Each structure stands twice: as C-alpha cells, then as structure tokens.
C-alpha cells in the first residue's frame, strides 16, 4: 500500500498545504526538472519524484525495494530559470538497515557556481516522513542537495520536492520524445512521448524535422503513436507541447535501415575438434585440467557455506518425488544453473582433442566418469510431467504454491530450465546422438512448458531470462536432427514468453512490450539473454517489430553503453546498465553478461551475414571474457573492472558465472564458422581443425594454422570429400567496433591474401573477403592481418575516460600494472610504442613497451592476463578501505588505488 500525497490535475503534480484560514496549492517544480547525481553505486534518479512512499516503518514498499543510492549529491536541472523558496525531502532508513545522512545542504546555481541558499530553516532528518526546509527565494536553473553520508554507504533519500515560490512566472512543460532508435524500412516505430507540466497543457503534436523521405504518423496529435518511413536514412522527429503561450519540444533520432536477408546463416555445431594455437592451447588446458574439475568438486560438496547448492539438491529432490524423507533445498533457487553449465562445459571439453597431453586425457577421463555419475542423479529429480527445478520440488509449499505464477517470477524457473535444455544439445553432439538421455529429458521439459504456457493457456514470463534463447537454440537443433518442423513448437513458445513481457520493471526488461524496447536497460545479463532470444525470433519468424527493436537495442548498447574491453554493465543500476555514455572504470561488467553479449552478437551475425558482429564478439571473447579466469584456471572474476585493486577469487556467494565462462569459451567451432546456402563464413582466426558439416553438398573440414593474435599470418586449408563450387567468406577485421572509441592508426582491411600461392583481390561484402571458386581438397587461403599498436581515445561524453588513452594490439586491449611500472598514475609519453614478445612473462605474451612522460619505462600486458601476479582470495575482497579516524565523525571510506588499469592519462 502506498501513501498518495499527490493530486493529479490533467497530468500535473500539485501539492496541498493547509493553513489556519486557507488552503494554498503550490506547484512542484521537480515535475519539470531533469534529475542527476554523483554516486558510488547507483539508482534511478527519476524515482526522486514518483510519489511512492512506505506507509509505515516496518512495511516493505517500492521504495524499500529500490537499489540503495550511494550518493553524495543529487541535482535538479531546468531548461529555464525557476523560482523556489522551499523543498521537501523524504528520508527512509530501509527499515533500520541504512543510516540517514548526518547533515545536508541546499545549493543553487548562480550562473557560474553553486552557492548555498540563504537562511535555511528546517533541514530535518526525521525518518519515514517529509522534512520541509524554507529559505530566501532563489531564481535558478539548477538546485543541488548535498549530503554527508553517515558512513560510506547511502544517503537514504526517497523523494525530493521543490516548491514554486510566488511570482516565479510561467514555467514551460518538460517534453521527452523518447530514446533514439532504429527501424526497418518496411516496419514502423512506436512513439511514446511524455509531457510533464505544472500547468494544463493545451496540446501536443509530432512532426518531421529532417530526413531523406516522407514520414507518416498514425496520429500526429497523440503522445503515443507510430511512424513509418518511405526511405532509408536518418530522421529527426519532434514532439511539441503547448501550455498557453509557452511551447516546449523534444526530438528523437530514428535511423531507418534495410531489413536483414530473408534467410539466416546456419549454425556450425560444436563437435569433436582440434586446437592448434599457442594462446588457446594454454587457455583450454587450464579450463580442462583445473577450472572445470574444481567446479565439479565444488558442486559435489555438501559442506559449502557460501555459493552452496550442487548435486545434493538433485539427490534430495529425487527423495521428495519418491515420498521419502528429504533435506531442504540449499543455496539460491537458481543453484541448478551452475550444475547444468558445468555439465555442458564437460561435454564441450570432451570434444577437444587432447593431442596426447596426459594431463588433459586424465581430466577428460574423470569428466566422463562424472557425467555417468551425475546424469542419473539429475534425471531422477525430473518430475513425472517433465518439469525440472529442485528448488520447486523441495519448496516450502506455504510460500511457493504453484509453478509459473506472477509472485514466483523471481524463482528462476525458466533460467534454470533453459540451462538444462542447452546442456542437452552439447551432450547429444558429444555422443553423436547415441546417448539421448539428456536430449530426451530436455524435450520432456520443453514439452511440459509448451503444454502449460501459450495462447489459450497460461500467460507468463520469467524474471530472469534464459529459457527464451534456450528454446530457440533447442528448436533449431531438433529441426536439424529430426527434420524441419519438429522443433518449431519450442520456437513459438520462446516468442510467446517474450511477447508476454510487459507491465513490469526495467530491471528485468518487462517495463513494456519487447517490440517497443529501444534502449538497453536493467540487469545486463537478463538484458543480453532477452536480446539474444529476440534476435533469434527476429531471424526465425521475420517479425519486423522484433527486427526493429533488436537493431535499436544493439545500436544503443554498442554505441552508447559499451566498454572498450567488450564488457557491458557499469553497475549504476543493480548489476546493470547506466545512462548513455556513463562508463565508469570501476565497472561491473559481469562475466555472465560477456557470455550473453557474445550470444547476442553471434545471433546478429547469423541474421545479417555481417562481419561487424563477429568483430564485436571477438573483442569480448579475447578481453572481457577470457580475462575473467586467471592463467592457471584456479580463480575467476564475477565482475571485470577496467581499473582495479581487487584480486581474483576461487568462489563466489553467487557462482552463476563459474560454468558459464567455460561453456562459452569452449564452444569455439560455433564462434569460428557459420554456414550459408552458398558457402562457409570464417569469423575467427584460431589454429584448429574443425568439421563444419555439409557445404554445397559435400562434407567440409576447415584447418587453420596461425599464431594469431601474436602473429599476423593465417593459413586456411579447405578439406572436402569432393570438388565443389562454393564461396569462402573470410572476415576482414575492423577494429572500429563502436562509435564510442577512435583508434590511431585506423586499422582495417588485409595486408595480403592469396589462394594456393596466387594473390587475389576479392570483393569485400559486409566485412567479408568473398572468394568463390571450385574448391578441391587441400586448397589453401593465406592471409596476413595488419597488426599495429593503436592508441584509442573515448568519446568526449564519457567523462571517466577524458584525457586518457587505451592501448590495443590486434583484438587485445592492454593494461598497465604497478608490478611492472611502479606508479601507473602518471602520463604516457609521446615516444613510439613497440610490441615486444616476452616469452617468460605470463606464459608468453606480446607486451607493449614505451615511456612514461617522466622518461621511465612503460610496460603494458594484455587485459586478459591482468592481475595474475596478485595473490587471489577465497571469496571477493572489498576494495574499500577506511580513512584515518576523525574525532566525533563517522568513519569514512575510499576505494583502494588501482594496481591495474586500461585507461592511461595522456
């Protein structure tokens, strides 16, 4: 229940105050202000004026469920001067869990600086109540509330009203036309404008400002409408609102693009393959010999006190299904997830040729035994109708009544089920379909969902997306294994689950229909899993609204919210995205979000046959994701900051990434190649021997010989059973992956390319060198990639990177570390930078050598190899340290200075 203290008049927020003789109505100027702030963790500043309050100190409310705001100040900005002489602030201590600030101040902008208001009276700190403060009237365009936190945590500000002073004059409405977006030429964009005003608005209207073609609005006089476009290009649309003689407007940029090809590319499934590459040989061995066995051991344990919930949950669930005495569920409701991820990781690891390495062979033998032990245990927990989630089977029935209910959205039913379905695919390919136990169980689970959820049945969506992309992946696989049509029901169910989203929150991307989502918001893992599933549906069903939304989300994320390492999620919302261009270097960049981003970019590559998406997932693969594990494969990062003093750790209270990392890295054949009707697409350059399936009617094996990314030469041998004419599409790397970053020198194209020793000059189409010929067994393509050190600068709107430069060599970003440089807080020099191989450093890496501005040597190492000379910890260790104590003052904290960073001062 919420205490409603606002009166809505024609959409206007007004406040009532009673005096002895009369009632005075004063406008709340915060309604037409733009909020902002400086924080240490995050929060949605628009919540500062939403009127949602707790009704009593002990009752949960939307306010108490919000992310805690670690702020030192918040600010309102107006587009014109306003006059005020009073504010009301609502403090809330989150039912006694968060201290209120020790004091706060009110400052106004005088045109050149912030000044304190004069003669403030009030400044109260009463919890669970509005606190009014009056002061001498000020006319300003900015008002700031500056708070002294009681400790390093939060200033618990829930609401902030700014009251209009008498004689302030008319104030124009605040108009928002919406976020910039993309739309398919044959589609429409959904416009949803907002007008906020303290006086009645007489009208509003949409119009075209600029653009190459005609724009047709379905209803130009409505805030919510649609628009279609006659020609591709960039358009500016304006929403204008009138309030008497005052007008205000806002514009939205719409990029109209051509739709994707009618048919997507085909998946190259991960089957048995051979790696032959210095970097990847070492990384895969660390995964297979150390990391995956460690995860198996942790999952087998029943005595964990953090990150618990492994195979023991399946054992207890099987007892419950038999009506036997059983133990309670351990760990999070989604703890089945890392069990299934580890199953999939083992299946993929067993498809890697050990090439005689006895340590790998021994680890693989143990994995085979583990799978034979685990699979019966897991399947024994599957319910008679196919449903599978141990948290549900072992639930407290007084709290969790039924499956698939709105109140159980946070129980991760689809999240865990999706991972199980995906694990079944790679188990099937591992065994060549000879062992169908997991495959058949996955079909039973998917059939159970399809029997209960869908048109004319139950409408539902999961709070943590995963089932959607799993169902499409499984549907495609079933179609490929059993014949077209057999898996279509799973794909239709995936679309229904996505279509059912709406009426919820940005946190889990349910704030509106997915077809009308144009900005990457909320929890970054949930977001990328959503967008990956949407990209699947757009490609499978040719739904133009999905195509437009997916391209908009991709554009927004990559060109406004993307880290240079290929990571996403600044952490300014809970484990999620911040505003456009807000990319602080103490980034969250969860490892699972890197996995999700690779899935998303890969699906876009399949849909658009365009190499730019492979450029992006290569960047994420080699930096944000590869660097999440240490070189020995014994410790990992849940989050991947670009400036840090935090060591890696062995385990986490939420170990959702521990199996996701290896299952994504080991799916190398799938990331390396894709098949089209007329040929094979080469997306990654990795020394390997991979069977890619049937191309142009013949079985095809692709063999790469390369030491990339250390050396530029790549040799690709085409082995096929019978001569055949088809096209080999070779990706031409373009390091300009995002509009956010500019590199010098600009590197793109190929240094050289030849076929069987003869130079060729192929056409470059959508980032691929197109080579069509009659191919025979043993034909060879040789190419050389341009490899130079690049200095990268960020868009000026990224404040955290202003005056800084990052270093890149090939696909690899680089870090400077105190262990090599002493201090890393200085400026980089102007001397030329050189790539220098260091055979004995970090397992053998290409370093970048140069000079700091003071003339001392500068050494940079690949980002993936960062923080490998710092002792790990068992679990994450805080980077915050207390400052020296001050008498009669609460303890203050600050982050440790980074010992490894990407962005260097210029």
Short mmCIF file of N, CA and C in Angstrom, two decimals, residues 409 461 500-513:
data_model
loop_
_atom_site.label_atom_id
_atom_site.label_comp_id
_atom_site.label_asym_id
_atom_site.label_seq_id
_atom_site.Cartn_x
_atom_site.Cartn_y
_atom_site.Cartn_z
N UNK A 409 7.91 -15.08 -10.14
CA UNK A 409 8.79 -14.71 -11.28
C UNK A 409 10.26 -14.70 -10.89
N UNK A 461 5.92 -14.96 -17.88
CA UNK A 461 7.32 -14.74 -18.25
C UNK A 461 8.18 -14.83 -17.00
N UNK A 500 4.95 -11.99 -23.88
CA UNK A 500 4.21 -11.84 -22.63
C UNK A 500 4.82 -10.81 -21.69
N UNK A 501 6.03 -10.35 -21.98
CA UNK A 501 6.68 -9.38 -21.10
C UNK A 501 5.96 -8.04 -21.21
N UNK A 502 5.86 -7.35 -20.10
CA UNK A 502 5.21 -6.05 -20.07
C UNK A 502 4.59 -5.80 -18.72
N UNK A 503 4.41 -4.52 -18.40
CA UNK A 503 3.79 -4.16 -17.14
C UNK A 503 4.68 -4.34 -15.94
N UNK A 504 5.96 -4.52 -16.18
CA UNK A 504 6.89 -4.76 -15.08
C UNK A 504 7.91 -3.66 -14.93
N UNK A 505 9.17 -4.06 -14.83
CA UNK A 505 10.24 -3.13 -14.46
C UNK A 505 11.39 -3.22 -15.45
N UNK A 506 12.15 -2.11 -15.55
CA UNK A 506 13.34 -2.12 -16.41
C UNK A 506 14.37 -3.15 -15.95
N UNK A 507 14.38 -3.44 -14.66
CA UNK A 507 15.38 -4.35 -14.12
C UNK A 507 15.41 -5.67 -14.88
N UNK A 508 14.23 -6.21 -15.21
CA UNK A 508 14.19 -7.48 -15.94
C UNK A 508 13.59 -7.32 -17.34
N UNK A 509 13.66 -6.09 -17.88
CA UNK A 509 13.24 -5.80 -19.25
C UNK A 509 11.76 -6.14 -19.48
N UNK A 510 10.93 -5.92 -18.48
CA UNK A 510 9.50 -6.16 -18.62
C UNK A 510 8.71 -4.86 -18.50
N UNK A 511 9.39 -3.70 -18.66
CA UNK A 511 8.74 -2.41 -18.48
C UNK A 511 7.72 -2.12 -19.56
N UNK A 512 7.87 -2.72 -20.72
CA UNK A 512 6.92 -2.56 -21.81
C UNK A 512 7.09 -3.75 -22.74
N UNK A 513 6.29 -3.82 -23.78
CA UNK A 513 6.43 -4.91 -24.76
C UNK A 513 7.84 -4.91 -25.33
#
